[in-house]
Coordinates of C-alpha atoms and ligand atoms in Angstrom, one line a residue:
X1 CA 0.1 -0.1 0.0
X2 CA 1.5 3.1 -1.1
X3 CA 1.1 6.4 1.0
X4 CA -0.2 9.0 -0.9
X5 CA 0.2 12.1 1.0
X6 CA 1.7 15.7 0.0
X7 CA 4.7 16.3 2.0
X8 CA 3.2 18.8 4.7
X9 CA 6.5 20.5 5.1
X10 CA 6.8 21.3 1.2
X11 CA 3.0 22.4 1.2
X12 CA 4.0 24.7 4.2
X13 CA 2.1 23.3 7.0
X14 CA 2.7 21.4 10.2
X15 CA 2.7 17.4 10.1
X16 CA -0.7 16.3 11.8
X17 CA 1.2 13.3 14.0
X18 CA -1.4 11.1 16.0
X19 CA 0.3 9.5 19.0
X20 CA -1.5 6.6 20.6
X21 CA -1.0 5.2 24.5
X22 CA -0.1 9.2 24.9
X23 CA -0.2 8.7 28.6
X24 CA 2.3 5.9 28.9
X25 CA 6.1 6.7 29.5
X26 CA 6.9 6.5 25.5
X27 CA 3.9 8.5 24.4
X28 CA 4.8 11.2 26.5
X29 CA 8.3 11.4 25.5
X30 CA 7.1 11.3 21.9
X31 CA 5.2 14.5 22.4
X32 CA 8.2 16.4 23.7
X33 CA 10.2 15.2 20.6
X34 CA 7.4 15.9 18.1
X35 CA 6.4 19.1 20.0
X36 CA 6.9 21.2 16.4
X37 CA 4.3 19.0 14.9
X38 CA 0.6 19.5 15.2
X39 CA -0.1 16.5 17.7
X40 CA -3.4 14.5 18.1
X41 CA -2.2 12.9 21.6
X42 CA -4.6 10.3 22.7
X43 CA -4.4 8.4 26.0
X44 CA -6.0 5.1 26.7
X45 CA -9.3 6.5 27.8
X46 CA -9.4 8.7 24.7
X47 CA -8.8 5.8 22.3
X48 CA -9.0 2.2 23.3
X49 CA -7.3 0.9 20.3
X50 CA -8.6 -2.6 20.8
X51 CA -11.6 -1.1 19.2
X52 CA -11.8 0.7 15.8
X53 CA -11.3 4.6 16.0
X54 CA -14.4 6.7 16.8
X55 CA -14.9 10.0 15.7
X56 CA -11.9 11.3 17.9
X57 CA -9.7 10.0 15.0
X58 CA -10.5 11.6 11.9
X59 CA -8.7 9.3 9.0
X60 CA -7.1 10.7 6.0
X61 CA -5.5 13.4 6.9
X62 CA -2.8 12.0 9.2
X63 CA 0.6 12.6 8.1
X64 CA 2.1 10.0 10.9
X65 CA 1.1 7.6 13.5
X66 CA 3.3 6.8 16.8
X67 CA 1.7 3.8 17.9
X68 CA 2.8 3.8 21.6
X69 CA -0.5 2.3 23.0
X70 CA 0.4 -1.5 24.3
X71 CA -0.4 -4.1 26.8
X72 CA 2.7 -4.1 28.7
X73 CA 2.4 -6.0 31.7
X74 CA 4.6 -8.8 30.6
X75 CA 3.6 -11.2 33.6
X76 CA -0.1 -10.3 33.4
X77 CA -0.1 -11.3 29.7
X78 CA 0.8 -15.0 30.8
X79 CA -2.7 -15.4 32.7
X80 CA -4.7 -13.2 30.0
X81 CA -3.0 -13.9 26.8
X82 CA -6.2 -13.1 24.9
X83 CA -6.5 -9.6 26.5
X84 CA -2.9 -8.9 25.4
X85 CA -3.4 -10.0 21.9
X86 CA -6.4 -8.3 21.6
X87 CA -4.3 -4.8 22.5
X88 CA -1.2 -5.8 20.9
X89 CA -2.1 -7.4 17.7
X90 CA -5.7 -6.4 17.3
X91 CA -4.9 -3.0 18.5
X92 CA -2.1 -2.6 16.1
X93 CA -4.3 -4.1 13.3
X94 CA -6.9 -1.1 14.1
X95 CA -3.9 1.2 14.2
X96 CA -2.3 0.4 10.7
X97 CA -6.2 0.6 9.3
X98 CA -5.9 4.5 9.6
X99 CA -3.7 4.0 6.3
X100 CA -1.3 6.9 7.4
X101 CA 2.7 6.1 7.6
X102 CA 2.9 4.3 11.1
X103 CA 5.7 3.7 13.5
X104 CA 4.8 0.8 15.5
X105 CA 7.0 -0.1 18.5
X106 CA 8.1 -3.8 19.4
X107 CA 10.6 -5.3 21.9
X108 CA 13.7 -7.4 22.5
X109 CA 11.5 -9.8 24.2
X110 CA 10.6 -11.3 20.7
X111 CA 13.9 -13.3 21.1
X112 CA 14.8 -16.3 22.9
X113 CA 18.1 -15.0 24.1
X114 CA 20.1 -17.7 23.5
X115 CA 22.5 -15.8 21.7
X116 CA 25.5 -14.5 23.1
X117 CA 26.3 -11.7 20.5
X118 CA 24.1 -8.7 19.8
X119 CA 20.6 -9.4 18.0
X120 CA 20.1 -7.5 14.6
X121 CA 17.1 -7.2 12.4
X122 CA 17.6 -10.1 10.6
X123 CA 17.7 -12.4 13.4
X124 CA 15.0 -15.2 13.9
X125 CA 12.4 -14.1 16.4
X126 CA 11.2 -16.9 19.0
X127 CA 9.3 -15.1 21.9
X128 CA 9.9 -16.9 25.3
X129 CA 6.6 -15.1 26.6
X130 CA 3.0 -14.7 26.0
X131 CA 3.6 -11.1 26.0
X132 CA 6.6 -11.7 23.4
X133 CA 4.3 -13.4 21.2
X134 CA 1.8 -10.7 21.0
X135 CA 4.3 -8.1 20.1
X136 CA 5.7 -10.4 17.4
X137 CA 2.1 -10.9 15.7
X138 CA 1.5 -7.0 16.4
X139 CA 4.7 -6.4 14.4
X140 CA 3.0 -8.1 11.4
X141 CA -0.4 -6.5 11.9
X142 CA 1.6 -3.2 11.4
X143 CA 1.9 -4.0 8.1
X144 CA 4.9 -4.1 5.4
X145 CA 4.9 -0.2 5.2
X146 CA 5.3 0.4 8.8
X147 CA 8.4 1.3 10.6
X148 CA 8.8 -1.4 13.2
X149 CA 11.0 0.0 16.2
X150 CA 12.1 -2.5 18.4
X151 CA 13.7 -1.1 21.9
X152 CA 14.6 -2.8 25.0
X153 CA 14.2 -2.0 28.8
X154 CA 12.6 1.6 28.6
X155 CA 12.6 4.1 31.5
X156 CA 11.6 7.7 31.9
X157 CA 10.7 10.3 34.6
X158 CA 7.0 8.8 34.5
X159 CA 4.8 5.8 34.8
X160 CA 6.2 2.2 35.9
X161 CA 9.6 1.4 35.2
X162 CA 12.7 -0.1 36.9
X163 CA 14.3 3.4 37.6
X164 CA 11.3 4.7 39.6
X165 CA 10.8 1.3 41.1
X166 CA 14.8 1.2 42.5
X167 CA 14.6 4.7 43.5
X168 CA 11.3 3.9 45.7
X169 CA 13.1 0.9 47.1
X170 CA 16.4 2.3 47.5
X171 CA 14.7 5.2 49.4
X172 CA 13.3 2.7 52.3
X173 CA 15.8 -0.3 52.3
X174 CA 19.3 -1.0 52.9
X175 CA 19.8 -4.0 50.2
X176 CA 17.5 -4.4 47.3
X177 CA 17.7 -8.3 45.3
X178 CA 18.2 -7.5 41.6
X179 CA 18.5 -10.4 39.2
X180 CA 22.1 -10.6 37.2
X181 CA 21.4 -13.2 34.8
X182 CA 19.5 -11.1 32.2
X183 CA 21.4 -8.6 30.0
X184 CA 20.0 -5.9 28.1
X185 CA 20.1 -2.2 26.8
X186 CA 18.3 0.1 29.3
X187 CA 16.7 2.8 26.9
X188 CA 15.6 6.2 28.0
X189 CA 12.3 7.3 26.2
X190 CA 13.7 10.4 25.6
X191 CA 16.5 9.3 23.6
X192 CA 14.5 6.8 21.8
X193 CA 12.0 9.5 20.9
X194 CA 14.5 11.8 19.4
X195 CA 15.9 8.5 17.2
X196 CA 12.3 8.1 16.2
X197 CA 11.9 11.7 14.9
X198 CA 15.4 11.3 13.4
X199 CA 14.3 7.9 11.5
X200 CA 11.2 9.2 10.1
X201 CA 12.5 12.8 9.3
X202 CA 15.5 11.0 7.4
X203 CA 12.8 9.2 5.0
X204 CA 14.5 5.9 6.3
X205 CA 12.7 2.6 4.3
X206 CA 10.1 0.8 6.1
X207 CA 10.7 -2.4 8.1
X208 CA 12.3 -3.3 11.4
X209 CA 14.5 -1.2 13.2
X210 CA 16.6 -1.9 16.1
X211 CA 16.8 1.2 18.2
X212 CA 18.1 1.0 21.7
X213 CA 20.7 2.4 24.0
X214 CA 24.4 2.0 23.3
X215 CA 26.2 -0.2 26.0
X216 CA 24.8 -3.0 27.3
X217 CA 24.5 -4.2 31.4
X218 CA 22.5 -6.8 33.8
X219 CA 19.3 -5.5 35.9
X220 CA 21.6 -5.7 38.9
X221 CA 24.1 -3.6 37.3
X222 CA 21.5 -1.1 36.2
X223 CA 20.4 -0.7 39.8
X224 CA 23.8 -0.3 41.3
X225 CA 24.3 2.6 38.7
X226 CA 20.6 4.1 39.7
X227 CA 21.9 4.3 43.6
X228 CA 25.1 5.5 42.8
X229 CA 23.9 8.1 40.2
X230 CA 21.0 9.2 42.8
X231 CA 23.5 9.2 45.6
X232 CA 21.8 6.3 47.6
X233 CA 23.9 3.8 49.9
X234 CA 21.6 0.9 49.0
X235 CA 23.5 -2.3 48.2
X236 CA 22.3 -4.6 45.5
X237 CA 22.2 -8.4 46.2
X238 CA 22.7 -10.4 42.9
X239 CA 20.1 -12.9 42.2
X240 CA 19.1 -15.3 39.6
X241 CA 15.8 -15.0 37.4
X242 CA 14.8 -18.9 39.0
X243 CA 15.1 -17.2 42.5
X244 CA 13.0 -14.3 41.4
X245 CA 10.5 -16.8 40.1
X246 CA 8.5 -14.3 37.8
X247 CA 5.2 -15.9 36.0
X248 CA 6.7 -14.9 32.4
X249 CA 10.2 -16.0 31.3
X250 CA 12.5 -13.4 30.2
X251 CA 15.5 -13.8 27.5
X252 CA 18.7 -14.0 29.5
X253 CA 20.3 -11.9 26.7
X254 CA 18.6 -9.1 24.6
X255 CA 21.3 -6.7 23.2
X256 CA 19.7 -4.9 20.4
X257 CA 22.2 -3.5 17.6
X258 CA 21.2 -2.7 14.1
X259 CA 23.0 -4.0 11.2
X260 CA 21.3 -1.3 8.7
X261 CA 24.1 0.8 6.9
X262 CA 21.8 4.0 7.6
X263 CA 21.8 2.7 11.6
X264 CA 20.8 5.4 14.0
X265 CA 22.7 5.3 17.2
X266 CA 21.3 6.2 20.6
X267 CA 23.3 7.6 23.8
X268 CA 24.7 4.8 26.0
X269 CA 22.3 3.8 28.7
X270 CA 24.1 5.7 31.7
X271 CA 23.8 8.8 30.0
X272 CA 20.1 8.1 29.6
X273 CA 19.9 7.4 33.4
X274 CA 21.4 10.6 34.2
X275 CA 19.1 12.4 31.6
X276 CA 15.9 10.8 33.6
X277 CA 17.4 11.7 37.0
X278 CA 17.6 15.0 35.9
X279 CA 13.8 15.1 34.3
X280 CA 13.0 13.9 37.6
X281 CA 14.5 16.0 39.8
X282 CA 13.3 19.1 37.5
X283 CA 9.5 17.6 38.2
X284 CA 10.0 16.6 41.9
X285 CA 6.6 16.3 43.4
X286 CA 5.1 15.3 40.4
X287 CA 3.6 11.9 40.9
X288 CA 2.3 10.8 37.4
Ligands
NAP301 N1 8.6 -0.8 28.7 C1 9.4 -1.5 28.1 O1 10.5 -1.7 28.8 C2 9.7 -1.6 26.8 C3 10.7 -2.4 26.0 C4 10.6 -2.3 24.8 C5 9.6 -1.9 24.0 N2 8.4 -1.8 24.8 C6 7.1 -1.3 24.0 O2 7.3 0.4 23.8 C7 6.0 0.9 23.7 C8 5.6 1.7 24.8 O3 5.9 1.2 25.9 P1 5.9 2.0 27.5 O4 7.0 1.4 28.0 O5 5.6 3.3 27.1 O6 4.6 1.5 28.1 P2 3.7 2.1 29.1 O7 4.3 3.2 30.0 O8 2.8 0.9 29.7 O9 2.6 2.7 28.1 C9 1.6 2.1 27.1 C10 0.5 3.1 27.3 O10 -0.7 2.3 26.7 C11 -1.8 2.3 27.1 N3 -2.7 1.3 26.7 C12 -2.8 0.1 27.3 N4 -4.0 -0.7 26.8 C13 -4.4 0.2 26.1 C14 -5.5 0.2 25.0 N5 -6.4 -0.9 24.8 N6 -5.7 1.2 24.0 C15 -4.9 2.3 24.4 N7 -4.0 2.7 25.1 C16 -3.6 1.5 25.8 C17 -1.4 2.7 28.6 O11 -2.5 2.8 29.3 P3 -3.1 2.3 30.8 O12 -1.7 2.7 31.5 O13 -4.1 3.0 31.0 O14 -3.5 1.1 30.5 C18 -0.2 3.3 28.5 O15 -0.7 4.5 28.7 C19 5.1 -0.5 23.8 O16 4.8 -1.0 22.5 C20 5.8 -1.6 24.3 O17 5.8 -2.8 24.1 C21 8.4 -1.2 25.9

């Protein structure tokens, strides 16, 4: 399907950009990165993507859709895989059905983690969890004209994420147990959103793109860095995934890199962590 859109920049008007899941951590960061555009930012309440769009989304005059809405409860998806699929597969199909150029977001959890060198776009997915399976099927539902952006271990100043959880635990406890046998690329949503903007503005071809922070670490390494950067004395006790016994299996190794000649690079995860802590202190008192 060809996108027959007049280039809005050449036509002298701002792009009309729809963001789904606008209340989520990535949805919020995308609103900042695309602030120069005419944004239609819809929260879960404003459009439940599991249902076809209503009158709130006027079809036909969107220049770009950034689909950040998703079922992201990885363990909850094991108990309700159909509920997760309704959002991550059916929802993505509804969004693709708008017919506008689309960025759909996917995850390192589409891989099984058996590799010991970074996963690139051409590596075969083999999700271990219900969540990973719904995200993989969601990639297909986005269609061949979409940019499918796979990223990893997202964190930002709002919402539920590892950095905010560790800061809360670290302020209460002298020691926190954190898994040390899963390796990935903690990616700051602000850096990811800036890279997505560069991707679409560069006229990059559609298809799968790996966009994750530079560097890699385990969750335990990341927790130690969070406490260090935040000036907390909290110790990290390194444990195994088996000890934590979460319902959904996670890949042991989920480092994402791009094999594309025009690959986009993101800053190191530690730089992302510092940017996140700076954004958190700038909005101290805001509990969203
Ligand atoms: N978080 C990660 O570590 C990670 C890693 C790799 C890739 N990703 C992908 O990145 C994207 C953004 O994730 P995120 O970290 O920003 O997640 P998030 O903070 O949980 O945001 C997801 C948003 O989607 C909304 N949502 C859920 N069900 C919906 C529905 N049926 N209709 C409309 N909105 C709905 C949620 O609203 P409610 O809160 O009201 O449910 C929330 O605002 C997702 O595609 C995710 O799979 C995330």
